[in-house]
XYZ file of C-alpha atoms in Angstrom:
722
model
C 84.365 -1.654 23.201
C 82.790 0.306 20.316
C 79.470 -1.296 19.439
C 78.132 1.547 17.299
C 78.772 -0.272 14.014
C 76.342 -2.996 15.108
C 73.543 -1.114 16.875
C 73.725 2.501 15.643
C 71.252 1.900 12.793
C 68.719 0.064 14.981
C 65.642 1.329 16.801
C 65.227 0.794 20.545
C 63.391 -2.545 20.337
C 65.843 -3.886 17.768
C 68.787 -2.849 19.965
C 67.244 -4.603 22.933
C 66.933 -7.858 20.953
C 70.425 -7.625 19.446
C 72.326 -6.746 22.622
C 70.428 -8.935 25.104
C 72.391 -11.381 27.313
C 73.073 -14.874 25.970
C 69.749 -16.516 26.777
C 66.689 -17.961 25.090
C 64.774 -15.221 23.323
C 61.546 -14.907 21.364
C 61.455 -11.898 19.055
C 57.893 -11.192 17.922
C 58.616 -9.408 14.669
C 55.640 -7.739 13.065
C 55.403 -7.424 9.283
C 57.968 -4.989 7.899
C 59.656 -4.500 11.289
C 63.187 -5.500 10.240
C 63.432 -9.091 11.494
C 66.261 -10.056 9.123
C 68.233 -7.023 10.263
C 67.812 -8.140 13.879
C 68.982 -11.674 13.112
C 72.024 -10.480 11.197
C 73.004 -7.918 13.823
C 72.452 -10.441 16.637
C 74.911 -12.809 14.920
C 77.344 -9.932 14.445
C 76.994 -9.023 18.147
C 77.904 -12.567 19.181
C 80.963 -12.602 16.927
C 82.309 -9.127 17.644
C 81.181 -8.440 21.217
C 80.752 -11.889 22.798
C 83.802 -13.246 20.923
C 81.997 -16.337 19.657
C 83.684 -17.935 16.667
C 81.599 -17.958 13.440
C 81.900 -21.761 13.318
C 80.122 -21.936 16.678
C 76.985 -20.247 15.330
C 74.011 -21.976 13.716
C 71.356 -20.012 11.801
C 68.309 -21.698 10.245
C 66.036 -20.223 7.582
C 63.247 -21.601 5.395
C 64.584 -20.721 1.940
C 67.974 -20.807 0.248
C 67.399 -17.215 -0.815
C 67.006 -16.092 2.815
C 70.068 -18.094 3.868
C 72.218 -16.536 1.142
C 70.957 -13.068 2.035
C 71.737 -13.605 5.714
C 75.227 -14.913 4.963
C 75.955 -11.982 2.649
C 74.753 -9.379 5.134
C 76.845 -10.863 7.957
C 79.924 -10.743 5.734
C 79.181 -7.159 4.715
C 78.552 -6.003 8.288
C 81.674 -7.590 9.784
C 83.910 -7.705 6.698
C 84.658 -11.384 7.310
C 83.970 -14.663 5.538
C 80.890 -16.479 6.819
C 81.817 -19.725 5.056
C 82.565 -21.546 8.319
C 79.132 -20.667 9.724
C 76.286 -23.139 9.509
C 73.698 -20.905 7.813
C 71.050 -22.644 5.742
C 67.588 -24.123 5.468
C 66.368 -26.900 7.742
C 66.689 -29.340 4.851
C 70.093 -28.079 3.761
C 71.591 -28.243 7.256
C 70.053 -31.652 7.926
C 71.589 -32.878 4.676
C 74.984 -31.514 5.689
C 74.732 -33.270 9.043
C 73.774 -36.588 7.456
C 76.595 -36.405 4.901
C 79.148 -35.950 7.645
C 77.735 -38.810 9.724
C 76.163 -41.106 7.119
C 77.342 -44.305 8.809
C 75.919 -43.325 12.206
C 72.715 -42.274 10.442
C 72.552 -45.786 8.901
C 72.821 -44.416 5.382
C 75.207 -45.322 2.534
C 77.939 -42.749 1.909
C 76.517 -41.978 -1.518
C 72.832 -41.649 -0.501
C 70.769 -39.593 -2.914
C 68.231 -36.850 -2.146
C 64.893 -37.177 -3.946
C 62.721 -34.214 -4.744
C 58.914 -34.410 -4.505
C 58.433 -35.484 -8.106
C 60.804 -38.443 -7.824
C 59.171 -39.413 -4.536
C 55.778 -39.442 -6.250
C 57.111 -41.695 -9.020
C 58.253 -44.238 -6.427
C 54.864 -44.129 -4.689
C 53.139 -44.798 -8.031
C 55.465 -47.697 -8.694
C 54.776 -49.206 -5.268
C 51.019 -48.943 -5.679
C 51.274 -50.780 -8.968
C 53.547 -53.473 -7.510
C 51.140 -53.971 -4.598
C 48.099 -54.149 -6.931
C 46.527 -51.109 -5.285
C 44.098 -49.171 -7.473
C 45.506 -45.652 -7.764
C 42.084 -44.299 -8.704
C 40.909 -45.208 -5.196
C 44.258 -44.496 -3.537
C 45.624 -41.389 -5.308
C 49.455 -41.377 -5.272
C 49.602 -37.758 -4.106
C 47.392 -38.621 -1.141
C 49.680 -41.524 -0.231
C 52.719 -39.269 -0.609
C 51.095 -36.708 1.689
C 50.354 -39.407 4.286
C 53.969 -40.616 4.325
C 55.391 -37.107 4.639
C 52.874 -36.146 7.318
C 53.927 -39.109 9.480
C 57.595 -38.255 9.065
C 57.002 -34.601 9.954
C 55.444 -35.803 13.186
C 58.438 -38.080 13.832
C 56.482 -41.310 13.259
C 58.097 -44.300 11.554
C 55.975 -47.039 9.997
C 57.277 -49.564 12.545
C 55.933 -47.438 15.398
C 52.400 -47.301 13.999
C 50.013 -49.848 15.479
C 47.818 -51.919 13.192
C 44.381 -50.367 13.051
C 40.936 -51.755 12.421
C 40.491 -48.918 9.940
C 40.998 -50.204 6.374
C 42.301 -46.855 5.128
C 44.934 -46.717 7.874
C 46.018 -50.329 7.271
C 46.458 -49.763 3.558
C 48.402 -46.533 4.045
C 50.622 -48.207 6.632
C 51.367 -51.099 4.267
C 52.506 -48.684 1.535
C 54.503 -46.626 4.056
C 56.381 -49.766 5.174
C 57.089 -50.809 1.587
C 58.223 -47.274 0.758
C 60.680 -47.201 3.669
C 62.089 -50.593 2.657
C 62.603 -49.472 -0.940
C 64.280 -46.197 0.078
C 66.598 -47.972 2.532
C 67.504 -50.543 -0.118
C 68.221 -47.891 -2.761
C 69.905 -45.314 -0.537
C 67.215 -42.708 -1.244
C 66.223 -39.880 1.071
C 63.209 -37.598 0.571
C 62.819 -34.097 2.032
C 60.857 -35.197 5.093
C 63.365 -37.992 5.683
C 66.224 -35.482 5.814
C 64.675 -33.848 8.869
C 63.524 -37.032 10.575
C 66.826 -38.853 10.026
C 68.832 -35.838 11.293
C 66.696 -35.748 14.441
C 67.129 -39.481 15.002
C 70.882 -39.180 14.416
C 71.277 -36.720 17.291
C 68.677 -38.345 19.525
C 70.217 -41.805 19.289
C 73.912 -40.820 19.482
C 74.607 -39.194 22.835
C 78.264 -38.384 22.105
C 77.405 -36.807 18.779
C 74.626 -34.734 20.326
C 76.977 -33.578 23.079
C 79.543 -32.537 20.449
C 77.080 -30.402 18.486
C 75.533 -28.883 21.598
C 79.008 -27.702 22.581
C 79.834 -26.578 19.065
C 76.716 -24.503 18.444
C 76.958 -21.976 21.243
C 74.175 -19.880 19.673
C 71.271 -21.139 17.579
C 69.152 -18.691 15.564
C 65.874 -19.429 13.762
C 64.004 -17.294 11.240
C 60.209 -17.579 10.625
C 59.792 -19.672 13.764
C 55.999 -19.705 13.394
C 56.435 -21.897 10.295
C 58.302 -24.735 12.042
C 56.686 -28.165 12.200
C 56.895 -30.821 14.896
C 60.130 -32.509 13.795
C 61.926 -29.210 13.108
C 61.176 -27.900 16.580
C 62.137 -31.243 18.134
C 65.507 -31.024 16.328
C 66.074 -27.496 17.626
C 65.211 -28.543 21.164
C 67.748 -31.382 21.058
C 70.492 -28.942 20.072
C 69.627 -26.319 22.696
C 68.096 -28.184 25.632
C 69.832 -27.168 28.871
C 71.887 -24.464 27.140
C 69.121 -21.843 26.950
C 70.738 -20.553 23.740
C 67.842 -20.598 21.246
C 67.095 -17.230 19.597
C 63.919 -17.375 17.495
C 62.273 -14.694 15.377
C 58.663 -15.141 14.336
C 55.184 -13.702 14.188
C 52.152 -15.632 15.382
C 49.991 -13.290 13.293
C 51.718 -14.527 10.116
C 51.320 -18.254 10.730
C 49.572 -19.322 7.507
C 50.989 -22.755 6.723
C 49.048 -24.990 9.098
C 47.788 -26.951 6.084
C 51.323 -28.138 5.364
C 52.342 -29.009 8.900
C 53.458 -25.715 10.455
C 52.602 -25.500 14.147
C 51.695 -22.094 15.505
C 51.645 -23.863 18.874
C 55.462 -23.952 18.778
C 55.579 -20.240 19.668
C 53.553 -20.883 22.821
C 55.441 -24.125 23.597
C 58.730 -22.209 23.400
C 57.774 -20.204 26.460
C 57.134 -23.401 28.432
C 60.246 -25.241 27.258
C 62.541 -22.251 27.882
C 61.204 -20.704 31.111
C 64.145 -18.284 31.391
C 63.361 -16.744 28.000
C 62.915 -13.075 27.154
C 60.294 -11.674 24.752
C 60.973 -8.606 22.597
C 58.307 -7.129 20.318
C 59.250 -5.360 17.085
C 56.278 -3.130 16.325
C 57.700 -0.216 14.346
C 56.893 -0.871 10.700
C 59.168 0.412 7.920
C 57.027 -0.731 5.012
C 53.429 0.453 5.067
C 51.475 3.646 5.682
C 49.285 4.375 8.703
C 45.939 3.519 7.092
C 47.230 0.117 5.960
C 48.633 -0.704 9.400
C 45.481 0.391 11.204
C 43.418 -1.894 8.991
C 45.805 -4.803 9.629
C 45.918 -4.241 13.397
C 42.140 -4.005 13.756
C 41.514 -7.033 11.563
C 43.945 -9.362 13.358
C 42.674 -8.266 16.786
C 39.613 -10.443 16.056
C 41.779 -13.555 16.480
C 42.004 -15.201 19.864
C 45.094 -16.533 21.706
C 47.526 -14.025 20.216
C 50.818 -12.938 21.724
C 49.694 -9.400 20.908
C 51.409 -6.431 19.262
C 50.440 -3.162 17.547
C 52.224 -2.109 14.370
C 52.945 1.613 13.932
C 54.859 3.820 11.538
C 56.411 7.259 11.290
C 55.519 7.427 7.579
C 52.124 9.123 8.033
C 48.629 7.918 7.189
C 49.092 7.802 3.407
C 46.344 6.891 0.943
C 43.094 5.445 2.236
C 42.471 1.817 1.264
C 40.316 1.669 -1.877
C 37.305 -0.656 -1.910
C 35.698 -1.609 -5.233
C 32.511 -3.618 -5.727
C 32.592 -5.188 -9.195
C 29.650 -6.488 -11.226
C 31.430 -9.785 -11.873
C 34.894 -11.254 -12.262
C 35.362 -9.703 -15.723
C 34.572 -6.251 -14.398
C 36.913 -6.883 -11.469
C 39.762 -7.788 -13.828
C 39.048 -4.795 -16.053
C 39.090 -2.425 -13.088
C 42.330 -3.812 -11.646
C 44.217 -3.811 -14.930
C 43.067 -0.275 -15.798
C 44.370 0.920 -12.423
C 47.688 -0.803 -13.111
C 47.893 0.784 -16.572
C 47.297 4.187 -15.012
C 50.008 3.410 -12.434
C 52.456 2.615 -15.247
C 51.395 5.712 -17.197
C 52.142 7.831 -14.121
C 55.682 6.450 -13.951
C 55.260 3.428 -11.674
C 57.160 0.195 -12.322
C 55.152 -2.836 -13.366
C 57.103 -4.990 -10.888
C 55.909 -2.732 -8.045
C 52.315 -3.859 -8.694
C 50.905 -7.173 -7.476
C 47.550 -8.934 -7.758
C 46.930 -11.273 -4.821
C 44.209 -13.931 -4.824
C 43.102 -16.774 -2.575
C 42.755 -19.425 -5.270
C 44.841 -20.098 -8.384
C 41.606 -20.451 -10.323
C 41.110 -16.676 -10.017
C 44.177 -15.785 -12.064
C 42.776 -16.530 -15.523
C 40.647 -13.379 -15.833
C 43.557 -11.150 -14.870
C 45.973 -12.950 -17.174
C 43.529 -12.634 -20.055
C 42.995 -8.925 -19.443
C 46.722 -8.235 -19.046
C 47.445 -10.049 -22.305
C 44.668 -8.187 -24.084
C 46.090 -4.832 -23.025
C 49.708 -5.818 -23.656
C 50.877 -5.505 -20.059
C 53.735 -7.951 -19.269
C 53.025 -10.134 -16.260
C 54.283 -13.245 -14.499
C 52.463 -15.789 -12.370
C 54.759 -15.989 -9.367
C 55.632 -19.481 -8.207
C 55.547 -21.220 -11.603
C 57.934 -24.024 -12.444
C 61.469 -23.212 -11.382
C 64.463 -24.143 -13.470
C 65.365 -27.364 -11.647
C 61.714 -28.488 -11.641
C 61.371 -28.532 -15.428
C 60.942 -31.927 -17.034
C 63.952 -31.773 -19.332
C 66.229 -30.649 -16.498
C 65.021 -33.416 -14.192
C 65.641 -35.962 -16.958
C 69.213 -34.744 -17.467
C 69.868 -34.795 -13.713
C 68.531 -38.348 -13.542
C 71.065 -39.451 -16.184
C 73.822 -37.757 -14.204
C 72.747 -39.462 -10.965
C 72.397 -42.869 -12.575
C 75.794 -42.636 -14.280
C 77.451 -42.175 -10.882
C 75.015 -44.154 -8.673
C 73.595 -47.161 -10.516
C 71.300 -48.185 -7.651
C 69.250 -44.976 -7.747
C 65.815 -46.460 -8.544
C 64.055 -43.120 -8.985
C 66.541 -42.035 -11.664
C 66.449 -45.466 -13.327
C 62.641 -45.294 -13.562
C 62.731 -41.771 -14.940
C 65.074 -42.301 -17.904
C 65.056 -46.020 -18.689
C 62.721 -45.286 -21.591
C 63.455 -41.581 -22.178
C 64.051 -41.328 -25.089
C 61.949 -44.362 -26.006
C 64.211 -47.331 -26.639
C 61.790 -50.264 -26.780
C 61.827 -51.372 -23.151
C 58.206 -52.328 -22.685
C 55.893 -52.219 -19.673
C 56.081 -56.026 -19.275
C 59.879 -55.916 -19.013
C 59.720 -53.131 -16.433
C 57.048 -54.938 -14.398
C 59.130 -58.130 -14.335
C 62.166 -56.108 -13.312
C 60.275 -54.435 -10.455
C 58.895 -57.746 -9.249
C 62.351 -59.326 -9.161
C 63.780 -56.300 -7.355
C 61.022 -56.454 -4.775
C 61.230 -60.203 -4.187
C 65.025 -60.331 -3.846
C 65.605 -56.882 -2.274
C 67.584 -55.649 -5.281
C 67.841 -52.262 -6.911
C 66.389 -51.996 -10.419
C 69.914 -51.875 -11.833
C 70.845 -55.088 -10.002
C 67.609 -56.725 -11.099
C 68.379 -55.767 -14.703
C 71.841 -57.293 -14.490
C 70.388 -60.505 -13.086
C 67.699 -60.729 -15.780
C 70.280 -60.256 -18.534
C 72.734 -62.726 -16.987
C 70.009 -65.390 -16.660
C 68.506 -64.712 -20.133
C 65.063 -64.023 -18.689
C 64.081 -61.583 -21.447
C 63.081 -61.971 -25.098
C 65.893 -61.033 -27.531
C 64.466 -57.622 -28.458
C 63.832 -56.541 -24.845
C 67.216 -57.931 -23.801
C 68.994 -55.957 -26.516
C 67.173 -52.736 -25.606
C 67.902 -53.066 -21.883
C 71.523 -54.023 -22.517
C 71.927 -50.980 -24.771
C 70.560 -48.674 -22.047
C 72.858 -50.075 -19.374
C 75.887 -49.872 -21.682
C 75.018 -46.229 -22.330
C 74.943 -45.485 -18.595
C 78.245 -47.324 -18.029
C 79.852 -45.480 -20.937
C 78.644 -42.130 -19.598
C 80.222 -42.938 -16.245
C 83.521 -43.915 -17.869
C 83.671 -40.984 -20.291
C 83.053 -38.394 -17.558
C 85.482 -39.844 -15.029
C 88.121 -37.107 -15.302
C 86.093 -34.238 -16.756
C 85.246 -30.912 -15.186
C 81.695 -30.622 -13.869
C 80.337 -28.569 -16.766
C 82.046 -30.903 -19.292
C 80.418 -33.865 -17.559
C 76.988 -32.276 -17.775
C 77.534 -31.270 -21.410
C 78.597 -34.767 -22.442
C 75.707 -36.476 -20.616
C 73.139 -34.066 -22.062
C 74.393 -34.726 -25.582
C 75.034 -38.497 -25.441
C 71.849 -39.342 -23.483
C 69.783 -38.517 -26.556
C 67.785 -35.795 -24.796
C 68.905 -33.024 -27.171
C 67.796 -34.996 -30.228
C 64.552 -35.960 -28.489
C 63.521 -32.383 -27.800
C 64.638 -31.092 -31.190
C 61.886 -33.278 -32.649
C 59.169 -31.547 -30.606
C 56.977 -29.172 -32.564
C 56.925 -25.372 -32.411
C 58.788 -23.497 -29.687
C 58.455 -26.027 -26.877
C 61.264 -28.266 -28.100
C 63.538 -25.305 -28.742
C 62.878 -24.018 -25.222
C 63.722 -27.417 -23.741
C 67.002 -27.539 -25.666
C 67.834 -24.019 -24.470
C 67.112 -25.107 -20.900
C 69.498 -28.056 -21.240
C 72.142 -25.678 -22.535
C 71.493 -23.465 -19.535
C 72.016 -26.506 -17.273
C 75.535 -26.811 -18.692
C 76.047 -23.128 -17.946
C 74.708 -23.615 -14.401
C 77.298 -26.358 -13.895
C 80.016 -24.070 -15.241
C 79.080 -21.359 -12.729
C 78.492 -23.703 -9.786
C 80.540 -22.607 -6.776
C 81.684 -25.961 -5.437
C 83.991 -24.532 -2.766
C 81.232 -22.589 -0.982
C 78.845 -25.562 -1.143
C 81.332 -28.294 -0.203
C 80.767 -30.113 3.070
C 84.017 -32.118 2.703
C 82.330 -35.488 2.200
C 80.954 -35.033 -1.303
C 82.401 -34.846 -4.812
C 81.630 -31.959 -7.145
C 78.996 -33.804 -9.196
C 77.172 -35.134 -6.120
C 77.230 -31.680 -4.553
C 75.751 -30.202 -7.733
C 73.019 -32.860 -7.830
C 72.173 -32.234 -4.186
C 72.083 -28.489 -4.835
C 69.632 -29.099 -7.693
C 67.366 -31.314 -5.561
C 67.258 -28.816 -2.698
C 66.646 -25.898 -5.076
C 63.718 -27.769 -6.641
C 62.180 -28.007 -3.165
C 62.696 -24.337 -2.374
C 59.377 -22.543 -2.110
C 60.720 -19.148 -3.138
C 60.613 -17.996 -6.802
C 63.292 -15.919 -8.478
C 63.005 -12.166 -8.974
C 62.022 -11.507 -12.583
C 62.137 -8.611 -15.014
C 59.813 -5.603 -14.850
C 56.345 -7.131 -15.047
C 53.156 -7.221 -13.000
C 53.205 -9.970 -10.368
C 50.266 -12.371 -9.959
C 50.271 -14.757 -7.021
C 48.290 -16.453 -4.308
C 48.205 -14.832 -0.887
C 50.304 -17.698 0.462
C 52.999 -17.036 -2.141
C 53.064 -13.337 -1.229
C 54.431 -13.905 2.263
C 57.836 -12.283 2.638
C 57.287 -9.933 -0.324
C 56.228 -6.298 -0.553
C 54.927 -4.030 -3.308
C 54.060 -0.353 -3.634
C 50.701 -1.160 -5.238
C 48.673 -4.193 -4.107
C 45.292 -5.526 -5.224
C 43.623 -8.109 -2.982
C 40.868 -9.510 -5.178
C 37.956 -11.859 -4.603
C 37.186 -10.556 -1.103
C 34.016 -12.630 -0.759
C 32.697 -15.104 1.787
C 33.180 -18.599 0.463
C 36.260 -17.561 -1.470
C 38.153 -15.569 1.137
C 37.616 -16.772 3.775
C 37.226 -20.120 2.046
C 34.009 -22.064 2.398
C 35.754 -24.741 4.493
C 36.933 -22.125 6.993
C 33.539 -20.581 7.679
C 32.478 -23.506 9.906
C 35.865 -24.111 11.559
C 37.066 -21.540 14.106
C 40.706 -22.620 13.850
C 40.781 -22.443 10.064
C 38.944 -19.132 10.083
C 41.646 -17.655 12.301
C 44.331 -18.870 9.889
C 42.392 -17.321 7.003
C 42.309 -14.056 8.949
C 46.070 -14.264 9.436
C 46.355 -14.790 5.690
C 44.319 -11.625 5.131
C 46.637 -9.801 7.560
C 49.630 -11.009 5.548
C 48.028 -9.773 2.326
C 47.244 -6.314 3.701
C 50.761 -5.854 5.064
C 52.332 -6.600 1.651
C 51.250 -3.105 0.542
C 53.645 -0.212 0.982
C 51.738 2.757 -0.453
C 48.418 1.824 -2.059
C 46.041 -1.040 -1.336
C 42.908 -1.968 -3.289
C 40.346 -4.483 -2.029
C 37.852 -5.814 -4.576
C 34.869 -8.136 -4.522
C 32.276 -9.120 -7.119
C 28.508 -9.257 -6.863
C 28.495 -12.354 -9.081
C 31.336 -14.712 -9.899
C 31.650 -17.776 -12.083
C 34.165 -20.061 -10.423
C 34.789 -23.799 -10.725
C 32.080 -23.914 -13.407
C 29.319 -22.415 -11.234
C 27.679 -19.000 -11.006
C 27.802 -17.598 -7.484
C 26.316 -14.493 -5.866
C 28.525 -14.120 -2.809
C 28.341 -11.733 0.101
C 31.336 -9.425 0.633
C 34.007 -11.007 2.818
C 33.442 -10.760 6.567
C 37.042 -9.520 6.734
C 35.949 -6.304 5.001
C 33.569 -5.632 7.886
C 36.462 -6.002 10.331
C 38.444 -3.170 8.736
C 37.838 0.311 10.251
C 35.561 2.390 7.965
C 37.779 5.450 8.419
C 40.619 3.658 6.617
C 38.458 2.830 3.568
C 37.475 4.829 0.495
C 34.726 3.222 -1.556
C 35.129 3.703 -5.285
C 31.800 4.533 -6.930
C 30.738 3.473 -10.401
C 31.257 5.994 -13.174
C 28.068 7.454 -14.637
C 28.816 6.028 -18.094
C 28.944 2.376 -16.969
C 25.840 0.256 -17.468
C 25.175 -2.115 -14.601
C 23.540 -5.408 -15.694
C 20.468 -5.392 -13.443
C 17.215 -7.298 -13.582
C 13.919 -5.499 -14.008
C 13.512 -1.877 -15.040
C 16.871 -0.315 -15.846
C 15.571 2.612 -17.872
C 17.327 5.234 -15.782
C 20.703 3.590 -16.200
C 20.138 3.115 -19.907
C 18.999 6.676 -20.510
C 21.936 8.039 -18.528
C 24.332 6.017 -20.624
C 22.602 6.479 -23.994
C 24.058 9.972 -24.520
C 27.537 8.624 -25.229
C 27.139 4.909 -25.927
C 27.247 3.487 -29.460
C 25.366 0.390 -28.302
C 22.667 -0.048 -25.690
C 21.841 -2.886 -23.324
C 19.632 -5.546 -24.867
C 20.596 -4.624 -28.438
C 21.183 -7.525 -30.870
C 24.508 -7.463 -32.721
C 26.555 -9.732 -34.981
C 30.314 -10.394 -34.856
C 32.251 -11.854 -37.796
C 33.798 -14.640 -35.673
C 31.401 -15.162 -32.744
C 28.099 -14.753 -34.552
C 24.951 -13.173 -33.069
C 24.646 -11.979 -29.487
C 22.998 -9.505 -27.097
C 24.727 -6.498 -25.491
C 24.817 -6.846 -21.680
C 26.768 -3.713 -20.729
C 29.153 -1.097 -22.073
C 31.830 1.057 -20.505
C 34.714 3.374 -21.286
C 35.131 6.179 -23.798
C 36.905 6.663 -27.106
C 39.500 4.017 -27.923
C 38.903 2.389 -24.534
C 35.160 1.854 -25.011
C 34.181 -1.801 -24.789
C 31.031 -3.919 -24.681
C 30.083 -7.140 -22.943
C 28.088 -9.419 -25.249
C 26.362 -12.734 -24.608
C 26.910 -14.611 -27.887
C 24.506 -17.398 -28.740
C 27.275 -19.919 -29.472
C 30.433 -18.414 -27.983
C 29.151 -17.303 -24.565
C 29.870 -14.021 -22.757
C 32.808 -11.943 -24.026
C 34.206 -8.432 -23.594
C 35.162 -6.730 -26.870
C 36.943 -3.430 -27.595
C 34.725 -1.440 -29.967
C 37.712 -0.042 -31.843
C 38.548 -3.619 -32.993
C 35.279 -5.542 -32.778
C 33.543 -4.350 -36.016
C 30.075 -5.149 -34.721
C 26.965 -5.058 -36.909
C 23.561 -4.150 -35.462
C 21.008 -6.865 -36.264
């Protein structure tokens, strides 16, 4: 049989992984080594060579974007439809499983998926109902506790009462939360995974069916799996030895959100007949970049071990820049990017990576000042925006009246005179009699429990929801969304907002109608769900997706965590200082320090052609002035891969003590000197700290008496010597 179409384009290690016998396999895929290609070609091998039907293959990813890419590449490679394949995220596949077996999963047929924001609203409501002070028990902390237990497979009923007051209080809220969700038919993201695991674990016949159906199970980014995800995979593959996982222990950077690097090592114990294949040829970065990454990560203990290499040559040395402060760092980085653009490079090929979101402001300010378009990667996605979530809540409530999260969200949006006292009474009744908020409202109206004004307002809201349900009964999806958006009052509400914000919100609601018009119901349908419910589920899962969309040509700013899975020709890793990167918390914890080092490894391997590492001698962060030492990670990079960038002779360094030599060197070309008093029309009087640049690019740093330290371009500043 001709297999050339599947393996001809692969290197030797990739071919070994793709064509291996049907057995458990761990593919250690280094950064830029073609892991997605291996997964896709392995699936194609099973279908074309091993004659396994597409419907008998399961492939799990961590993002919808990766799942769609995998599905598309399988279809392109084999020229077949991959619609019958189960390819998706852990959450998406768990949702599909629960929809098809809702009764066995002890869920109502029309259960609703909550995103994180709706979950947080319910937690806040519970804390209030239980008279728990949310200043002492922050809702986000409670939400984290609940999700953490679920990710470990722990139900509230399995947790023993503890003498610890904190644990007792958290357990009480967890129990109340589970009761409310069960009563309302609500499922959060963590619940999707836990409930899917319990469904298979507790139904032997069902588990047997799916173990026979899924003859091959494939997992991407295996190092990012948590306890419950791995337990789910083991249920499906135990005894069959058919689990094919691709991962990289050196890129395990999500321990803080439950990922277990230990799963890679546990895999080898749980599947003793497994095979390990290492993908070490890198198709992304140059030799200098890979040597730095390899040497750095070798300082970590308990690694599986691999050595990245490339045929692309050594390339540019890694540039190291020591800045005076964070302003100088931002100026340096942006000037390098401007030169990159001037030389013909694309803005979108340049990325600034930082450890903390708080570092972005200086770069944003400098990019805006110089007119360079940029985007902070990982901002609010479409389905996470407030106006979109409000519209979706109306849609959910119109079709599922017992959805408490949606009821809470829109009962007074727009404001309709339903006061806090009415809502508190409604919540209390719902809690005492195990009712949904909708049912509690009906009961309060039927029994005349409310004052006339509150009764009229609540009755008007419920009639609106009922009318929306009736009016959209036979409409197409996009017509349903359009009608609900208009008749809910949201359009009129946002038109009243000042300036551009309201207009943007209205445009977003219009785009929601367009999204419904373009929604591909057939490809999303799991046979148990109507078009509207499928669209609402799609929106909830998209809101939980960690990946951001590709944007227009602009410089990318992001945290190092957000950069995983991406690559750029030009990369700046900034803030390379002890206490910032690695973080202060990691310096005294060996385990956390190793994860920080893996994060540094991830950052370095994002660069394809040029990599800049910067640190500052002084940095104001979180309201404090710091004088940090260069990051210990810089000392772990081979000196022969680094090129230190020296200060230009016409830059004045702000130093204490006698700086006459620096001043005299700079005085030949500078219009202003250090220590000189000047006046600005807007900022008032100040003292020159340093100057740099020439011609139109010359600028000064001034410490203004009232306005603080600022950088000003001399061509615009119009300074007056005092």
